[in-house]
Amino acid sequence: MNAPHRAADASGLDEAERARILAKAALFAPPPMQEADGRRDLVGLSREELADLMAAIGEKPFRARQLWHWIYHQGERDFAKMTTIARPLQRLLAERFVVGRPEVAAQRTSADGTRKWLFRFRDGQQVETVYIPDREEDRGAVCISTQVGCTLSCSFCHTGTQKLVRNLGAAEIVQQFMAARDSYGEWPSPKEDKPRLLSNIVVMGMGEPLYNYENVAKALKILMDHEGIGLSRRRITLSTSGVVPMMDRCGAELGVNLAVSLHAVTDGLRDELVPLNRKYPIAELLAACRRYPGASNARRITFEYVMLKGVNDSEAEARELVRLIRGIPAKVNLIPFNPWPGSRYETSTPEAIRRFAGIVNAAGYASPVRTPRGRDILAACGQLKTESERARRARPAA
Ligand code: SAH
Ligand code: SF4
């Protein structure tokens, strides 16, 4: 008999695997969202949790709705300015709660308009968040992080050289976007059809989002809530290195756009580049893509493919890629490798990238080449770590 095969989603095997992944994530839980003086941060609570908290101080459920509107629609942080709330309650709220943001440890804007923040949370941990403006239009995507470090160690990724320190909480994930909005003065939340600079979110910063699923899911639900920030799920793209059992849940529960870090067309090479492949090999990964809910020509799955000179960039590999993804509504995002100090790869030549893209394109798949952005401020993919490390070292030890 063949070795047992981790079959489709409904199987008990996947359920057990999901439970294991969630239990492991809990070991890296974030600290409580509380100020040193005990005041609790209201950001990151679900609507129900906020209502419960109001009930606990004897307030009616509509207070929670009002607060939600102030926090997520108006972007207001000062209870005294929440004019629909009576003074005595404003004072009580200010005594017990805060509407938090991370500290901006550093901020830089690149010549191409890319802006990068180094955010510091209450326990001193830092992550980077990047705003990447669209080249042609007045909009852009905020790239948010989900973990401090990463448990996976993809051989071409700089973040992967930093061990997982901890998961980010839902609040910390939402607050990256809120702080980015503060920086651009984009409150209150405009209507969905109104132009705004921070129009999209890509969950492609530090960390593997599907290894911190519960916090990521909670955060994305807050970001998508119609009475608050109100970003539609079509404007959110989550990138995974291929945590197959969680992809099903992500599709069913969140329905955001999916990006998959493929990077190789044989298991042998992918085992080396994305070691998670040993657990969830290419065939299983692609099966999960085929059943991803809502994948259609209007909502394609993005396959990310980092272009490594002489490693994965041949014409034969381009043809194999096309064969592998046949039937999946997809586009292929070719990412020229961004080198970092000590990395063992080189970027493919423009000629190799052009040929590779040509083959993928001719097979009917859009194959945009991602132009490196913000290189001058080390904000391009995979480079997010350097500066936060440097900043950490420069800080005197506690
Ligand atoms: N952990 C998730 C999301 C964060 S990484 C994932 O792996 O998908 C976001 C994207 O940047 C991934 O496609 C990743 O493979 C890519 N990436 C990482 N390091 C890179 C580098 N040095 N050059 C180019 N792309 C890189
Ligand atoms: Fe982690 Fe993604 Fe980097 Fe791999 S590419 S080490 S999964 S952040």
GROMACS .gro file of C-alpha atoms and ligand atoms in nm:
model
  432
    1MET     CA    1   0.000   0.000   0.000
    2ASN     CA    2   0.107   0.352  -0.061
    3ALA     CA    3   0.214   0.569   0.228
    4PRO     CA    4  -0.087   0.736   0.386
    5HIS     CA    5  -0.167   1.045   0.191
    6ARG     CA    6  -0.284   1.365   0.350
    7ALA     CA    7  -0.603   1.386   0.152
    8ALA     CA    8  -0.846   1.669   0.099
    9ASP     CA    9  -0.964   1.906   0.361
   10ALA     CA   10  -1.255   1.716   0.509
   11SER     CA   11  -1.027   1.443   0.639
   12GLY     CA   12  -0.967   1.401   1.010
   13LEU     CA   13  -0.597   1.417   0.936
   14ASP     CA   14  -0.614   1.780   0.832
   15GLU     CA   15  -0.825   1.866   1.134
   16ALA     CA   16  -0.562   1.717   1.364
   17GLU     CA   17  -0.289   1.898   1.177
   18ARG     CA   18  -0.471   2.228   1.211
   19ALA     CA   19  -0.514   2.175   1.583
   20ARG     CA   20  -0.141   2.109   1.612
   21ILE     CA   21  -0.053   2.425   1.419
   22LEU     CA   22  -0.285   2.638   1.633
   23ALA     CA   23  -0.149   2.489   1.955
   24LYS     CA   24   0.205   2.568   1.847
   25ALA     CA   25   0.108   2.925   1.759
   26ALA     CA   26  -0.029   2.969   2.109
   27LEU     CA   27   0.318   2.898   2.252
   28PHE     CA   28   0.438   3.218   2.087
   29ALA     CA   29   0.147   3.432   2.201
   30PRO     CA   30   0.194   3.808   2.232
   31PRO     CA   31   0.195   3.981   2.572
   32PRO     CA   32  -0.132   4.135   2.697
   33MET     CA   33  -0.230   4.462   2.531
   34GLN     CA   34  -0.199   4.673   2.839
   35GLU     CA   35  -0.013   4.986   2.939
   36ALA     CA   36   0.230   4.976   3.230
   37ASP     CA   37  -0.034   5.155   3.439
   38GLY     CA   38  -0.285   4.877   3.370
   39ARG     CA   39  -0.499   5.058   3.111
   40ARG     CA   40  -0.621   4.816   2.851
   41ASP     CA   41  -0.582   4.874   2.478
   42LEU     CA   42  -0.918   4.869   2.300
   43VAL     CA   43  -0.769   4.810   1.956
   44GLY     CA   44  -0.772   4.450   1.843
   45LEU     CA   45  -1.084   4.344   2.033
   46SER     CA   46  -1.362   4.193   1.826
   47ARG     CA   47  -1.698   4.372   1.827
   48GLU     CA   48  -1.829   4.113   2.074
   49GLU     CA   49  -1.534   4.157   2.308
   50LEU     CA   50  -1.577   4.533   2.300
   51ALA     CA   51  -1.948   4.496   2.379
   52ASP     CA   52  -1.865   4.263   2.670
   53LEU     CA   53  -1.616   4.512   2.803
   54MET     CA   54  -1.875   4.790   2.792
   55ALA     CA   55  -2.130   4.564   2.960
   56ALA     CA   56  -1.877   4.500   3.235
   57ILE     CA   57  -1.868   4.872   3.316
   58GLY     CA   58  -2.248   4.892   3.299
   59GLU     CA   59  -2.277   5.040   2.952
   60LYS     CA   60  -2.530   4.947   2.683
   61PRO     CA   61  -2.426   4.767   2.361
   62PHE     CA   62  -2.471   5.082   2.149
   63ARG     CA   63  -2.174   5.235   2.333
   64ALA     CA   64  -1.955   4.966   2.186
   65ARG     CA   65  -2.083   5.056   1.839
   66GLN     CA   66  -2.008   5.423   1.900
   67LEU     CA   67  -1.661   5.345   2.023
   68TRP     CA   68  -1.597   5.116   1.729
   69HIS     CA   69  -1.688   5.400   1.495
   70TRP     CA   70  -1.457   5.644   1.671
   71ILE     CA   71  -1.168   5.399   1.679
   72TYR     CA   72  -1.189   5.245   1.333
   73HIS     CA   73  -1.381   5.495   1.123
   74GLN     CA   74  -1.261   5.825   1.264
   75GLY     CA   75  -0.922   5.702   1.376
   76GLU     CA   76  -0.973   5.896   1.699
   77ARG     CA   77  -0.748   5.808   1.992
   78ASP     CA   78  -0.850   6.076   2.242
   79PHE     CA   79  -1.164   5.985   2.438
   80ALA     CA   80  -1.221   6.356   2.513
   81LYS     CA   81  -1.276   6.416   2.142
   82MET     CA   82  -1.536   6.142   2.106
   83THR     CA   83  -1.821   6.392   2.102
   84THR     CA   84  -2.111   6.149   2.093
   85ILE     CA   85  -2.000   6.012   2.430
   86ALA     CA   86  -2.101   6.197   2.750
   87ARG     CA   87  -1.821   6.360   2.951
   88PRO     CA   88  -1.838   6.135   3.259
   89LEU     CA   89  -1.809   5.826   3.042
   90GLN     CA   90  -1.525   5.982   2.841
   91ARG     CA   91  -1.339   6.029   3.168
   92LEU     CA   92  -1.409   5.676   3.285
   93LEU     CA   93  -1.291   5.533   2.953
   94ALA     CA   94  -0.971   5.738   2.969
   95GLU     CA   95  -0.901   5.607   3.319
   96ARG     CA   96  -0.930   5.245   3.215
   97PHE     CA   97  -0.850   5.222   2.848
   98VAL     CA   98  -0.631   5.347   2.566
   99VAL     CA   99  -0.662   5.341   2.188
  100GLY     CA  100  -0.311   5.223   2.115
  101ARG     CA  101  -0.053   5.252   1.842
  102PRO     CA  102   0.298   5.113   1.828
  103GLU     CA  103   0.580   5.355   1.880
  104VAL     CA  104   0.742   5.473   1.556
  105ALA     CA  105   1.105   5.375   1.617
  106ALA     CA  106   1.209   5.490   1.271
  107GLN     CA  107   1.048   5.607   0.953
  108ARG     CA  108   1.191   5.663   0.607
  109THR     CA  109   1.062   5.748   0.264
  110SER     CA  110   1.238   5.618  -0.045
  111ALA     CA  111   1.302   5.820  -0.360
  112ASP     CA  112   1.031   5.610  -0.532
  113GLY     CA  113   0.771   5.701  -0.267
  114THR     CA  114   0.792   5.377  -0.071
  115ARG     CA  115   0.763   5.451   0.299
  116LYS     CA  116   0.887   5.223   0.571
  117TRP     CA  117   0.822   5.226   0.942
  118LEU     CA  118   1.000   5.042   1.214
  119PHE     CA  119   0.731   4.993   1.478
  120ARG     CA  120   0.811   4.910   1.838
  121PHE     CA  121   0.557   4.736   2.058
  122ARG     CA  122   0.519   4.754   2.436
  123ASP     CA  123   0.761   4.469   2.505
  124GLY     CA  124   1.028   4.630   2.287
  125GLN     CA  125   0.986   4.392   1.992
  126GLN     CA  126   0.999   4.556   1.653
  127VAL     CA  127   0.862   4.489   1.309
  128GLU     CA  128   0.865   4.670   0.980
  129THR     CA  129   0.569   4.787   0.780
  130VAL     CA  130   0.598   4.927   0.429
  131TYR     CA  131   0.373   5.141   0.213
  132ILE     CA  132   0.423   5.072  -0.156
  133PRO     CA  133   0.256   5.327  -0.382
  134ASP     CA  134   0.117   5.215  -0.714
  135ARG     CA  135   0.332   5.353  -0.994
  136GLU     CA  136   0.051   5.475  -1.212
  137GLU     CA  137  -0.236   5.553  -0.980
  138ASP     CA  138  -0.296   5.737  -0.657
  139ARG     CA  139  -0.326   5.430  -0.445
  140GLY     CA  140  -0.105   5.167  -0.294
  141ALA     CA  141  -0.063   4.875  -0.059
  142VAL     CA  142   0.047   4.857   0.300
  143CYS     CA  143   0.266   4.551   0.355
  144ILE     CA  144   0.216   4.426   0.708
  145SER     CA  145   0.408   4.183   0.926
  146THR     CA  146   0.252   3.903   1.127
  147GLN     CA  147   0.539   3.765   1.335
  148VAL     CA  148   0.864   3.883   1.488
  149GLY     CA  149   1.098   3.652   1.297
  150CYS     CA  150   0.980   3.333   1.127
  151THR     CA  151   0.997   2.962   1.212
  152LEU     CA  152   1.056   2.872   0.850
  153SER     CA  153   1.394   2.927   0.702
  154CYS     CA  154   1.361   2.978   0.332
  155SER     CA  155   1.716   2.991   0.204
  156PHE     CA  156   1.677   3.316   0.007
  157CYS     CA  157   1.485   3.511   0.272
  158HIS     CA  158   1.647   3.743   0.518
  159THR     CA  159   1.361   3.728   0.769
  160GLY     CA  160   1.409   3.352   0.773
  161THR     CA  161   1.752   3.394   0.927
  162GLN     CA  162   1.589   3.543   1.236
  163LYS     CA  163   1.435   3.283   1.469
  164LEU     CA  164   1.071   3.326   1.561
  165VAL     CA  165   1.057   3.551   1.865
  166ARG     CA  166   0.681   3.565   1.895
  167ASN     CA  167   0.356   3.606   1.710
  168LEU     CA  168   0.198   3.946   1.674
  169GLY     CA  169  -0.141   3.991   1.834
  170ALA     CA  170  -0.448   4.098   1.636
  171ALA     CA  171  -0.407   4.447   1.781
  172GLU     CA  172  -0.048   4.474   1.665
  173ILE     CA  173  -0.141   4.363   1.315
  174VAL     CA  174  -0.431   4.609   1.286
  175GLN     CA  175  -0.227   4.887   1.443
  176GLN     CA  176   0.039   4.866   1.173
  177PHE     CA  177  -0.224   4.969   0.920
  178MET     CA  178  -0.376   5.229   1.154
  179ALA     CA  179  -0.037   5.385   1.223
  180ALA     CA  180   0.035   5.394   0.849
  181ARG     CA  181  -0.294   5.580   0.804
  182ASP     CA  182  -0.198   5.821   1.082
  183SER     CA  183   0.120   5.889   0.890
  184TYR     CA  184  -0.075   5.979   0.575
  185GLY     CA  185  -0.360   6.156   0.757
  186GLU     CA  186  -0.614   5.928   0.592
  187TRP     CA  187  -0.881   5.935   0.864
  188PRO     CA  188  -1.178   5.915   0.870
  189SER     CA  189  -1.217   5.604   0.657
  190PRO     CA  190  -1.327   5.709   0.311
  191LYS     CA  191  -1.608   5.526   0.135
  192GLU     CA  192  -1.499   5.216  -0.058
  193ASP     CA  193  -1.533   5.396  -0.395
  194LYS     CA  194  -1.339   5.707  -0.293
  195PRO     CA  195  -0.973   5.723  -0.390
  196ARG     CA  196  -0.724   5.693  -0.108
  197LEU     CA  197  -0.355   5.628  -0.096
  198LEU     CA  198  -0.363   5.334   0.144
  199SER     CA  199  -0.613   5.134  -0.058
  200ASN     CA  200  -0.486   4.778  -0.023
  201ILE     CA  201  -0.316   4.547   0.222
  202VAL     CA  202  -0.065   4.277   0.144
  203VAL     CA  203   0.015   4.037   0.425
  204MET     CA  204   0.369   3.985   0.302
  205GLY     CA  205   0.592   4.135   0.568
  206MET     CA  206   0.790   3.946   0.828
  207GLY     CA  207   0.659   3.605   0.925
  208GLU     CA  208   0.432   3.330   0.800
  209PRO     CA  209   0.072   3.450   0.847
  210LEU     CA  210  -0.082   3.102   0.845
  211TYR     CA  211   0.137   3.000   1.139
  212ASN     CA  212  -0.030   3.281   1.335
  213TYR     CA  213  -0.371   3.217   1.194
  214GLU     CA  214  -0.601   3.318   1.477
  215ASN     CA  215  -0.446   3.659   1.532
  216VAL     CA  216  -0.423   3.724   1.159
  217ALA     CA  217  -0.787   3.621   1.105
  218LYS     CA  218  -0.909   3.839   1.389
  219ALA     CA  219  -0.708   4.134   1.259
  220LEU     CA  220  -0.831   4.094   0.902
  221LYS     CA  221  -1.192   4.075   1.020
  222ILE     CA  222  -1.145   4.405   1.201
  223LEU     CA  223  -0.982   4.563   0.894
  224MET     CA  224  -1.269   4.442   0.674
  225ASP     CA  225  -1.552   4.549   0.909
  226HIS     CA  226  -1.790   4.778   0.716
  227GLU     CA  227  -1.846   5.016   1.003
  228GLY     CA  228  -1.478   5.074   1.053
  229ILE     CA  229  -1.182   5.065   0.820
  230GLY     CA  230  -1.397   4.876   0.572
  231LEU     CA  231  -1.137   4.737   0.332
  232SER     CA  232  -1.300   4.482   0.108
  233ARG     CA  233  -1.153   4.133   0.098
  234ARG     CA  234  -1.070   4.193  -0.267
  235ARG     CA  235  -0.820   4.456  -0.154
  236ILE     CA  236  -0.637   4.221   0.081
  237THR     CA  237  -0.382   3.962  -0.031
  238LEU     CA  238  -0.229   3.710   0.205
  239SER     CA  239   0.095   3.543   0.108
  240THR     CA  240   0.184   3.200   0.239
  241SER     CA  241   0.482   2.977   0.191
  242GLY     CA  242   0.230   2.692   0.170
  243VAL     CA  243   0.078   2.594   0.505
  244VAL     CA  244  -0.170   2.368   0.331
  245PRO     CA  245  -0.412   2.279   0.615
  246MET     CA  246  -0.462   2.645   0.701
  247MET     CA  247  -0.517   2.755   0.341
  248ASP     CA  248  -0.857   2.590   0.340
  249ARG     CA  249  -0.960   2.770   0.654
  250CYS     CA  250  -0.828   3.100   0.528
  251GLY     CA  251  -1.034   3.066   0.212
  252ALA     CA  252  -1.353   2.961   0.389
  253GLU     CA  253  -1.336   3.210   0.675
  254LEU     CA  254  -1.167   3.517   0.530
  255GLY     CA  255  -1.196   3.484   0.153
  256VAL     CA  256  -0.907   3.722   0.093
  257ASN     CA  257  -0.688   3.696  -0.217
  258LEU     CA  258  -0.423   3.431  -0.191
  259ALA     CA  259  -0.059   3.453  -0.293
  260VAL     CA  260   0.153   3.140  -0.277
  261SER     CA  261   0.530   3.140  -0.259
  262LEU     CA  262   0.605   2.868  -0.512
  263HIS     CA  263   0.962   2.952  -0.622
  264ALA     CA  264   1.045   2.609  -0.768
  265VAL     CA  265   0.883   2.350  -0.993
  266THR     CA  266   1.038   2.031  -0.851
  267ASP     CA  267   1.010   1.906  -0.495
  268GLY     CA  268   1.386   1.854  -0.485
  269LEU     CA  269   1.461   2.221  -0.538
  270ARG     CA  270   1.162   2.350  -0.343
  271ASP     CA  271   1.269   2.138  -0.044
  272GLU     CA  272   1.590   2.338  -0.049
  273LEU     CA  273   1.444   2.685  -0.109
  274VAL     CA  274   1.127   2.655   0.098
  275PRO     CA  275   1.194   2.379   0.352
  276LEU     CA  276   0.825   2.364   0.444
  277ASN     CA  277   0.790   2.179   0.114
  278ARG     CA  278   0.911   1.863   0.286
  279LYS     CA  279   0.590   1.868   0.483
  280TYR     CA  280   0.353   2.000   0.217
  281PRO     CA  281   0.498   1.915  -0.124
  282ILE     CA  282   0.408   2.086  -0.450
  283ALA     CA  283   0.125   1.850  -0.548
  284GLU     CA  284  -0.055   1.905  -0.217
  285LEU     CA  285   0.005   2.277  -0.233
  286LEU     CA  286  -0.142   2.302  -0.581
  287ALA     CA  287  -0.438   2.084  -0.479
  288ALA     CA  288  -0.510   2.334  -0.201
  289CYS     CA  289  -0.491   2.615  -0.458
  290ARG     CA  290  -0.734   2.435  -0.686
  291ARG     CA  291  -0.991   2.413  -0.411
  292TYR     CA  292  -0.934   2.765  -0.276
  293PRO     CA  293  -1.280   2.920  -0.258
  294GLY     CA  294  -1.353   3.210  -0.486
  295ALA     CA  295  -1.057   3.152  -0.714
  296SER     CA  296  -1.180   3.260  -1.056
  297ASN     CA  297  -1.057   3.456  -1.352
  298ALA     CA  298  -1.167   3.771  -1.176
  299ARG     CA  299  -0.986   3.665  -0.857
  300ARG     CA  300  -0.672   3.485  -0.950
  301ILE     CA  301  -0.429   3.316  -0.720
  302THR     CA  302  -0.088   3.479  -0.737
  303PHE     CA  303   0.211   3.249  -0.758
  304GLU     CA  304   0.520   3.422  -0.633
  305TYR     CA  305   0.842   3.308  -0.794
  306VAL     CA  306   1.171   3.457  -0.685
  307MET     CA  307   1.420   3.471  -0.971
  308LEU     CA  308   1.751   3.317  -0.862
  309LYS     CA  309   2.030   3.318  -1.116
  310GLY     CA  310   2.110   2.970  -1.242
  311VAL     CA  311   1.894   2.810  -0.972
  312ASN     CA  312   1.531   2.821  -1.084
  313ASP     CA  313   1.525   3.052  -1.385
  314SER     CA  314   1.567   2.827  -1.692
  315GLU     CA  315   1.326   2.812  -1.984
  316ALA     CA  316   1.255   2.445  -1.906
  317GLU     CA  317   1.145   2.547  -1.557
  318ALA     CA  318   0.918   2.815  -1.700
  319ARG     CA  319   0.751   2.552  -1.918
  320GLU     CA  320   0.717   2.315  -1.624
  321LEU     CA  321   0.564   2.593  -1.417
  322VAL     CA  322   0.299   2.649  -1.679
  323ARG     CA  323   0.225   2.278  -1.690
  324LEU     CA  324   0.195   2.254  -1.312
  325ILE     CA  325  -0.052   2.538  -1.267
  326ARG     CA  326  -0.267   2.453  -1.568
  327GLY     CA  327  -0.634   2.493  -1.482
  328ILE     CA  328  -0.576   2.721  -1.184
  329PRO     CA  329  -0.695   3.081  -1.237
  330ALA     CA  330  -0.360   3.235  -1.167
  331LYS     CA  331  -0.103   3.500  -1.233
  332VAL     CA  332   0.266   3.456  -1.178
  333ASN     CA  333   0.453   3.727  -0.997
  334LEU     CA  334   0.821   3.710  -1.086
  335ILE     CA  335   1.027   3.867  -0.811
  336PRO     CA  336   1.390   3.947  -0.890
  337PHE     CA  337   1.584   3.821  -0.589
  338ASN     CA  338   1.674   4.099  -0.347
  339PRO     CA  339   2.023   4.025  -0.220
  340TRP     CA  340   2.114   4.078   0.142
  341PRO     CA  341   2.449   4.064   0.318
  342GLY     CA  342   2.560   3.703   0.339
  343SER     CA  343   2.298   3.565   0.100
  344ARG     CA  344   2.417   3.284  -0.124
  345TYR     CA  345   2.217   3.373  -0.436
  346GLU     CA  346   2.235   3.620  -0.720
  347THR     CA  347   1.952   3.787  -0.905
  348SER     CA  348   1.866   3.640  -1.244
  349THR     CA  349   1.977   3.845  -1.541
  350PRO     CA  350   1.713   4.071  -1.698
  351GLU     CA  351   1.743   3.855  -2.008
  352ALA     CA  352   1.662   3.534  -1.815
  353ILE     CA  353   1.369   3.705  -1.645
  354ARG     CA  354   1.240   3.833  -1.978
  355ARG     CA  355   1.256   3.486  -2.134
  356PHE     CA  356   1.093   3.321  -1.834
  357ALA     CA  357   0.814   3.581  -1.829
  358GLY     CA  358   0.767   3.539  -2.204
  359ILE     CA  359   0.698   3.165  -2.172
  360VAL     CA  360   0.457   3.209  -1.882
  361ASN     CA  361   0.284   3.491  -2.066
  362ALA     CA  362   0.250   3.299  -2.388
  363ALA     CA  363   0.067   3.028  -2.193
  364GLY     CA  364  -0.198   3.285  -2.101
  365TYR     CA  365  -0.085   3.382  -1.752
  366ALA     CA  366  -0.014   3.741  -1.664
  367SER     CA  367   0.344   3.742  -1.543
  368PRO     CA  368   0.432   4.083  -1.409
  369VAL     CA  369   0.789   4.125  -1.297
  370ARG     CA  370   0.784   4.288  -0.958
  371THR     CA  371   1.014   4.586  -0.980
  372PRO     CA  372   1.214   4.617  -0.663
  373ARG     CA  373   1.080   4.905  -0.457
  374GLY     CA  374   1.242   5.105  -0.187
  375ARG     CA  375   1.580   4.941  -0.231
  376ASP     CA  376   1.748   5.259  -0.110
  377ILE     CA  377   1.579   5.217   0.227
  378LEU     CA  378   1.612   4.838   0.243
  379ALA     CA  379   1.236   4.797   0.218
  380ALA     CA  380   1.220   4.552  -0.071
  381CYS     CA  381   1.103   4.198   0.003
  382GLY     CA  382   1.329   3.997   0.222
  383GLN     CA  383   1.529   4.294   0.336
  384LEU     CA  384   1.311   4.392   0.624
  385LYS     CA  385   1.524   4.251   0.893
  386THR     CA  386   1.860   4.419   0.865
  387GLU     CA  387   1.769   4.750   1.008
  388SER     CA  388   1.557   4.623   1.293
  389GLU     CA  389   1.847   4.401   1.397
  390ARG     CA  390   2.085   4.691   1.375
  391ALA     CA  391   1.850   4.907   1.581
  392ARG     CA  392   1.824   4.633   1.840
  393ARG     CA  393   2.199   4.604   1.871
  394ALA     CA  394   2.240   4.978   1.898
  395ARG     CA  395   1.999   4.992   2.192
  396PRO     CA  396   2.168   4.946   2.527
  397ALA     CA  397   2.087   4.609   2.683
  398ALA     CA  398   1.813   4.626   2.944
  399SAH     N1  399   0.594   3.410   0.482
  399SAH     C1  400   0.511   3.445   0.372
  399SAH     C2  401   0.495   3.594   0.354
  399SAH     C3  402   0.615   3.681   0.376
  399SAH     S1  403   0.742   3.669   0.256
  399SAH     C4  404   0.564   3.381   0.245
  399SAH     O1  405   0.673   3.328   0.247
  399SAH     O2  406   0.491   3.384   0.147
  399SAH     C5  407   0.675   3.759   0.117
  399SAH     C6  408   0.734   3.720  -0.017
  399SAH     O3  409   0.869   3.769  -0.029
  399SAH     C7  410   0.742   3.571  -0.038
  399SAH     O4  411   0.700   3.534  -0.166
  399SAH     C8  412   0.889   3.545  -0.020
  399SAH     O5  413   0.925   3.425  -0.079
  399SAH     C9  414   0.949   3.666  -0.084
  399SAH     N2  415   1.090   3.689  -0.050
  399SAH    C10  416   1.151   3.663   0.066
  399SAH     N3  417   1.283   3.698   0.060
  399SAH    C11  418   1.304   3.746  -0.063
  399SAH    C12  419   1.420   3.799  -0.129
  399SAH     N4  420   1.538   3.809  -0.068
  399SAH     N5  421   1.405   3.842  -0.257
  399SAH    C13  422   1.286   3.835  -0.318
  399SAH     N6  423   1.174   3.786  -0.260
  399SAH    C14  424   1.182   3.742  -0.135
  400SF4    FE1  425   0.932   3.298   0.653
  400SF4    FE2  426   0.816   3.376   0.420
  400SF4    FE3  427   1.075   3.432   0.474
  400SF4    FE4  428   1.005   3.181   0.421
  400SF4     S1  429   0.991   3.357   0.280
  400SF4     S2  430   1.141   3.247   0.587
  400SF4     S3  431   0.803   3.172   0.517
  400SF4     S4  432   0.897   3.507   0.585
   0.00000   0.00000   0.00000
